[in-house]
Structures are given as C-alpha cells and as structure tokens.
mmCIF file of C-alpha atoms in Angstrom:
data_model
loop_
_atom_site.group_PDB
_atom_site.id
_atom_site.type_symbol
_atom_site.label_atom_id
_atom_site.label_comp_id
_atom_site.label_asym_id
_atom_site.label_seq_id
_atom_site.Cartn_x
_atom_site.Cartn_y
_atom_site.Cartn_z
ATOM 1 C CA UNK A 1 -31.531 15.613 3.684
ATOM 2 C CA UNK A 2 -31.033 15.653 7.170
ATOM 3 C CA UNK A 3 -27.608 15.202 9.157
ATOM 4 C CA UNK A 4 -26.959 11.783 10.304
ATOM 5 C CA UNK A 5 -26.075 10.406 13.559
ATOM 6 C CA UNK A 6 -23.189 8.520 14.181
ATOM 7 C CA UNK A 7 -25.186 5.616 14.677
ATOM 8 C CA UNK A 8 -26.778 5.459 11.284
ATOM 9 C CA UNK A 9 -23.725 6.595 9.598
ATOM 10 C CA UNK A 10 -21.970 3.425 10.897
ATOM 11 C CA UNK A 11 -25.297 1.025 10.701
ATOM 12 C CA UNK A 12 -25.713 2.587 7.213
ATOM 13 C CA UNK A 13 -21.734 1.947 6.494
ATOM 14 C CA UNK A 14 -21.696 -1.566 8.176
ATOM 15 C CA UNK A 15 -24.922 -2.568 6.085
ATOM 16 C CA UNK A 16 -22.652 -1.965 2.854
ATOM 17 C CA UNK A 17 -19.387 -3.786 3.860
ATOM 18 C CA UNK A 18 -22.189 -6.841 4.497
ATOM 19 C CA UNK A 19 -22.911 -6.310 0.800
ATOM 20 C CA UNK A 20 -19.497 -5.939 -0.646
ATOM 21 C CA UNK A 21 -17.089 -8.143 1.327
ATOM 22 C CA UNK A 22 -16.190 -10.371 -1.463
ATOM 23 C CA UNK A 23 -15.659 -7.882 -4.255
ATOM 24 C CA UNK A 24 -12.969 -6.170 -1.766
ATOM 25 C CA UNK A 25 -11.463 -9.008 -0.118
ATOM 26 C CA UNK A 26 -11.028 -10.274 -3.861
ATOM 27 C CA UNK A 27 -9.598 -7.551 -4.779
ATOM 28 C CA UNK A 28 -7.260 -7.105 -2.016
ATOM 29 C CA UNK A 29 -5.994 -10.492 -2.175
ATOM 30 C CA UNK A 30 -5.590 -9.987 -6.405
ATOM 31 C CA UNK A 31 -3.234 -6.596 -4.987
ATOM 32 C CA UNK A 32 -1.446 -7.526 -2.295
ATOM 33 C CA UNK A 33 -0.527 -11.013 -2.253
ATOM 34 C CA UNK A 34 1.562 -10.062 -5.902
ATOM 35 C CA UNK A 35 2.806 -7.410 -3.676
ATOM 36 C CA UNK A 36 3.530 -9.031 -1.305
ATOM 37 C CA UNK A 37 5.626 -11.745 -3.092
ATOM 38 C CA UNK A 38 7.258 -8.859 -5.026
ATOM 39 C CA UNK A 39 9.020 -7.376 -1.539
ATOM 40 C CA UNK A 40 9.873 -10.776 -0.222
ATOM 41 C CA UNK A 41 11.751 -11.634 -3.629
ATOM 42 C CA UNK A 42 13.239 -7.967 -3.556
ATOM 43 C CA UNK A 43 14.628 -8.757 0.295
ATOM 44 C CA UNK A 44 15.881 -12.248 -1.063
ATOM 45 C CA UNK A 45 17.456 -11.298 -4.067
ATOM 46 C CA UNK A 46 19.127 -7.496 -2.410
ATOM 47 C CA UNK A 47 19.607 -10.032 1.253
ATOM 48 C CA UNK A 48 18.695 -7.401 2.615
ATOM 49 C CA UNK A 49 18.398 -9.855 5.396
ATOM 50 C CA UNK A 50 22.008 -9.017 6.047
ATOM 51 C CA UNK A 51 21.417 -5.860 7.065
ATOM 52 C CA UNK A 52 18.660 -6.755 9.372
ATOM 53 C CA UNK A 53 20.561 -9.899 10.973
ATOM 54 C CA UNK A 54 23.476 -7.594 11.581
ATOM 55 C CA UNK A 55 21.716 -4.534 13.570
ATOM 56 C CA UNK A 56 19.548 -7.029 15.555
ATOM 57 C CA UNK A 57 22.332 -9.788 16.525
ATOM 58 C CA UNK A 58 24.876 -7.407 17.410
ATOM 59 C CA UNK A 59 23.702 -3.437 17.769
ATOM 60 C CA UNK A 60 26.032 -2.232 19.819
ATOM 61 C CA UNK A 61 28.718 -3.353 17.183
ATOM 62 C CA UNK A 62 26.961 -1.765 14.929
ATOM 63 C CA UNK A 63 26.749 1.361 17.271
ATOM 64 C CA UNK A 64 30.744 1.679 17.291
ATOM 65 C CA UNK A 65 31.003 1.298 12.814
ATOM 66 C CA UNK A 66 31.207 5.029 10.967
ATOM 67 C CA UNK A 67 28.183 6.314 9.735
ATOM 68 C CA UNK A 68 29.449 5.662 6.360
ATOM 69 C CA UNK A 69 30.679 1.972 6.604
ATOM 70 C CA UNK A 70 27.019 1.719 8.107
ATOM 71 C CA UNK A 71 25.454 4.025 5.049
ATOM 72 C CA UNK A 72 27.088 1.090 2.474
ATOM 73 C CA UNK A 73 25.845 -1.926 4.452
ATOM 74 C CA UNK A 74 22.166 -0.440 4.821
ATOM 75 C CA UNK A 75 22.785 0.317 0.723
ATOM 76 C CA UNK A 76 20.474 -2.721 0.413
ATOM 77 C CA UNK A 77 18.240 -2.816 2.875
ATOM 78 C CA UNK A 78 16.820 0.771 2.405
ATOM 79 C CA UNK A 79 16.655 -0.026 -1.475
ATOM 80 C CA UNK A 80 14.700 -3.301 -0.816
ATOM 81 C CA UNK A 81 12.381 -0.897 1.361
ATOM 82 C CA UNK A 82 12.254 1.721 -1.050
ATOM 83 C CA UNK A 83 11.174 -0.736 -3.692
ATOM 84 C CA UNK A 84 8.692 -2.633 -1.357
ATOM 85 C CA UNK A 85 7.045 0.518 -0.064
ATOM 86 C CA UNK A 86 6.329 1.583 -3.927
ATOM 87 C CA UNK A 87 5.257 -2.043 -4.940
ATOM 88 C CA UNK A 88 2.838 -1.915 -1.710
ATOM 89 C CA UNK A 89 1.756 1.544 -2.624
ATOM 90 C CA UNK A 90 0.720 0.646 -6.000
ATOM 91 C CA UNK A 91 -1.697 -2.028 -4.680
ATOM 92 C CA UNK A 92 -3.122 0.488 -1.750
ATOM 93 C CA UNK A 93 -4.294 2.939 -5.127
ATOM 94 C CA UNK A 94 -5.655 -0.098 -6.700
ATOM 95 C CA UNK A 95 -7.654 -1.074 -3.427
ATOM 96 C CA UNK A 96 -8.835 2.257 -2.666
ATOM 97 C CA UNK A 97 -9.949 2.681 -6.341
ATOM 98 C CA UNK A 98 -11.787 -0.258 -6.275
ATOM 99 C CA UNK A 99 -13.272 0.726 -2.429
ATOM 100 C CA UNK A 100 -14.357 3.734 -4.023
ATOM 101 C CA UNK A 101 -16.168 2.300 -6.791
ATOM 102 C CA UNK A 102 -18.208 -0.609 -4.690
ATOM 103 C CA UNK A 103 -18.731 1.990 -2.415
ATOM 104 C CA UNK A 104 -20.219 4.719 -4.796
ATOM 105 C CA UNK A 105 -22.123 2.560 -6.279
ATOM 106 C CA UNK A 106 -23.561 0.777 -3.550
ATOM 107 C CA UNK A 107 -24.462 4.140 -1.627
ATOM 108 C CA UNK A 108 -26.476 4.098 -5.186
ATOM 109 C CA UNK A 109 -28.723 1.646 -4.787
ATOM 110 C CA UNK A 110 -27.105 -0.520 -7.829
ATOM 111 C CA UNK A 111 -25.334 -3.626 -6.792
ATOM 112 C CA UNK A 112 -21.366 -3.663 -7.277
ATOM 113 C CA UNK A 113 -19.365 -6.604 -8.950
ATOM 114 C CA UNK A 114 -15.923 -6.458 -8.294
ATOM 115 C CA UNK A 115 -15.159 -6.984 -11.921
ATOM 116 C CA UNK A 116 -16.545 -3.955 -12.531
ATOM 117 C CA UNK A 117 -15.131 -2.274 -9.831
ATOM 118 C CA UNK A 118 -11.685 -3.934 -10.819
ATOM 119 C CA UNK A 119 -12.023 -2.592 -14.528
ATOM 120 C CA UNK A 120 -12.749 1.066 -13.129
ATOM 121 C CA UNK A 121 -9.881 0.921 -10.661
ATOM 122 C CA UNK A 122 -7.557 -0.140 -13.652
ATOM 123 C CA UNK A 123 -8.696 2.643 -16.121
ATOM 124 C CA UNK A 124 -8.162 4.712 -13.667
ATOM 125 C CA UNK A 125 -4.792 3.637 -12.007
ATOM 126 C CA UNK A 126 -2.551 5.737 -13.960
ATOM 127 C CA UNK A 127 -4.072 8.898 -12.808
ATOM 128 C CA UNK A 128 -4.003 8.046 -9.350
ATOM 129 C CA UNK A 129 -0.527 6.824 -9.080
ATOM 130 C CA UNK A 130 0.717 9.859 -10.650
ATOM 131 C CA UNK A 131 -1.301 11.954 -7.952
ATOM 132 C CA UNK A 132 -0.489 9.919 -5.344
ATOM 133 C CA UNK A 133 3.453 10.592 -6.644
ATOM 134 C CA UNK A 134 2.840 14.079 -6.898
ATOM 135 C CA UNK A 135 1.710 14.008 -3.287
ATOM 136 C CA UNK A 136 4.885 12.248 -1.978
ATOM 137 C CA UNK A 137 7.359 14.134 -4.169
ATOM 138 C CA UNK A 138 6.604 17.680 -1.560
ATOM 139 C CA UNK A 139 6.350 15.286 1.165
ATOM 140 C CA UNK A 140 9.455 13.443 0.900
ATOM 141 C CA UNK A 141 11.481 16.467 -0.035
ATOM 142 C CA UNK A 142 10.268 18.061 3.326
ATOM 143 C CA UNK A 143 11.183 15.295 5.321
ATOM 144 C CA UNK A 144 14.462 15.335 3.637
ATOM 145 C CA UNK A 145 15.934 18.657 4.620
ATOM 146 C CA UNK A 146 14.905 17.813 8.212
ATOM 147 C CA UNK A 147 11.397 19.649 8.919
#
C-alpha cells in the first residue's frame, strides 16, 4: 500500500463522517447532554455560582481577602469543577470508544450501527476509564508540585 496524500486522507476521512454522522451525533447527544445536566445540577446544588458572582462583580475585593478566606469560598466552586470535569470526562471515553468503533469498522468496508458501536464502547468503558485515570494520576501530580 502506498502512502497517501493529504488530500485523499481527508477525502477518504470526510467520505466516512458522510456515512456515520448519525451513529456519532447519537451517541454524543446520549453522553453529553446527561453530562451536561449532571454539572449544571452539581453548580446548583454546591452554588457554586457564589463563587463565580463574587470574583466577577467585585475582583478587586476579592484581590484584597487572604488567600485562605479565598481558599474556603472557592471550596465549592473548584469541587463543582472537579466533579464536572470527571462527569464530562466519562462521556469523552464513551464518545471516543464509540468513534473508534464506527470508525474501524467503516475503514472495513462493513457498515456501522451505532448500537453496535454503543454496546462495544460500553463493554469496554471500564478499561478505558481506568487508563484514562491512570494517565491523569502522573499528570495531575506533576502539575501539583509546580512543574
């Protein structure tokens, strides 16, 4: 097999997302609008609103408060992120698994359902969280101590 030009790789890459649209957008709307719900109800019910309302109407009152008065009032607003960023994470694996799959098996020359594609991505969603968490673990520590 010859190397492809950029042109057919993204003619030959365009041609599938013709093919596919539906199973994904299906999918991604079955991921993230749960998600999506999930974070607002997690800013509602932390009002973690507060937080945000307080920096933005008045920063440079904010600006003169100890960094530990400001630590507590953040308390939850960076939990409400911390919460929303792992909900939203969850769905990404579930959309990429199910990418992957309508992709492979397009690039096949079978045709892709997104049930199918939906059932892979959920046998296989365990596994890839716990990679992806493995992942961030290293990464997060890193950032941590200040590299």
């Amino acid at each position: 097999m010859l190397p492809r030009t950029l042109g057919e790789v993204l003619a030959f890459a365009t041609g599938i997302l013709t093919r596919v649209w539906r199973p994904l957008g299906i999918s991604a709307l079955i991921a993230f609008i749960p998600a999506g719900v999930v974070s607002a109800l997690t800013f509602r019910w932390l009002r973690a609103d507060e937080f945000l309302q307080l920096v933005l109407g008045d920063p440079a009152g904010v600006r003169n408060l100890p960094g530990d008065v400001i630590l507590e009032l953040s308390r939850p607003f960076l939990t409400a992120v911390l919460i929303g960023l792992v909900v939203q994470g969850i769905a990404a694996v579930y959309v990429f698994l199910v990418s992957h799959r309508v992709a492979t098996v397009e690039m096949s020359g079978a045709t892709a359902t997104g049930t199918e594609a939906r059932r892979f991505a959920a046998r296989r969603a365990a596994k890839a969280f716990l990679a992806v968490a493995l992942g961030a673990v290293p990464a997060i520590a890193v950032l941590a101590a200040g590299f």
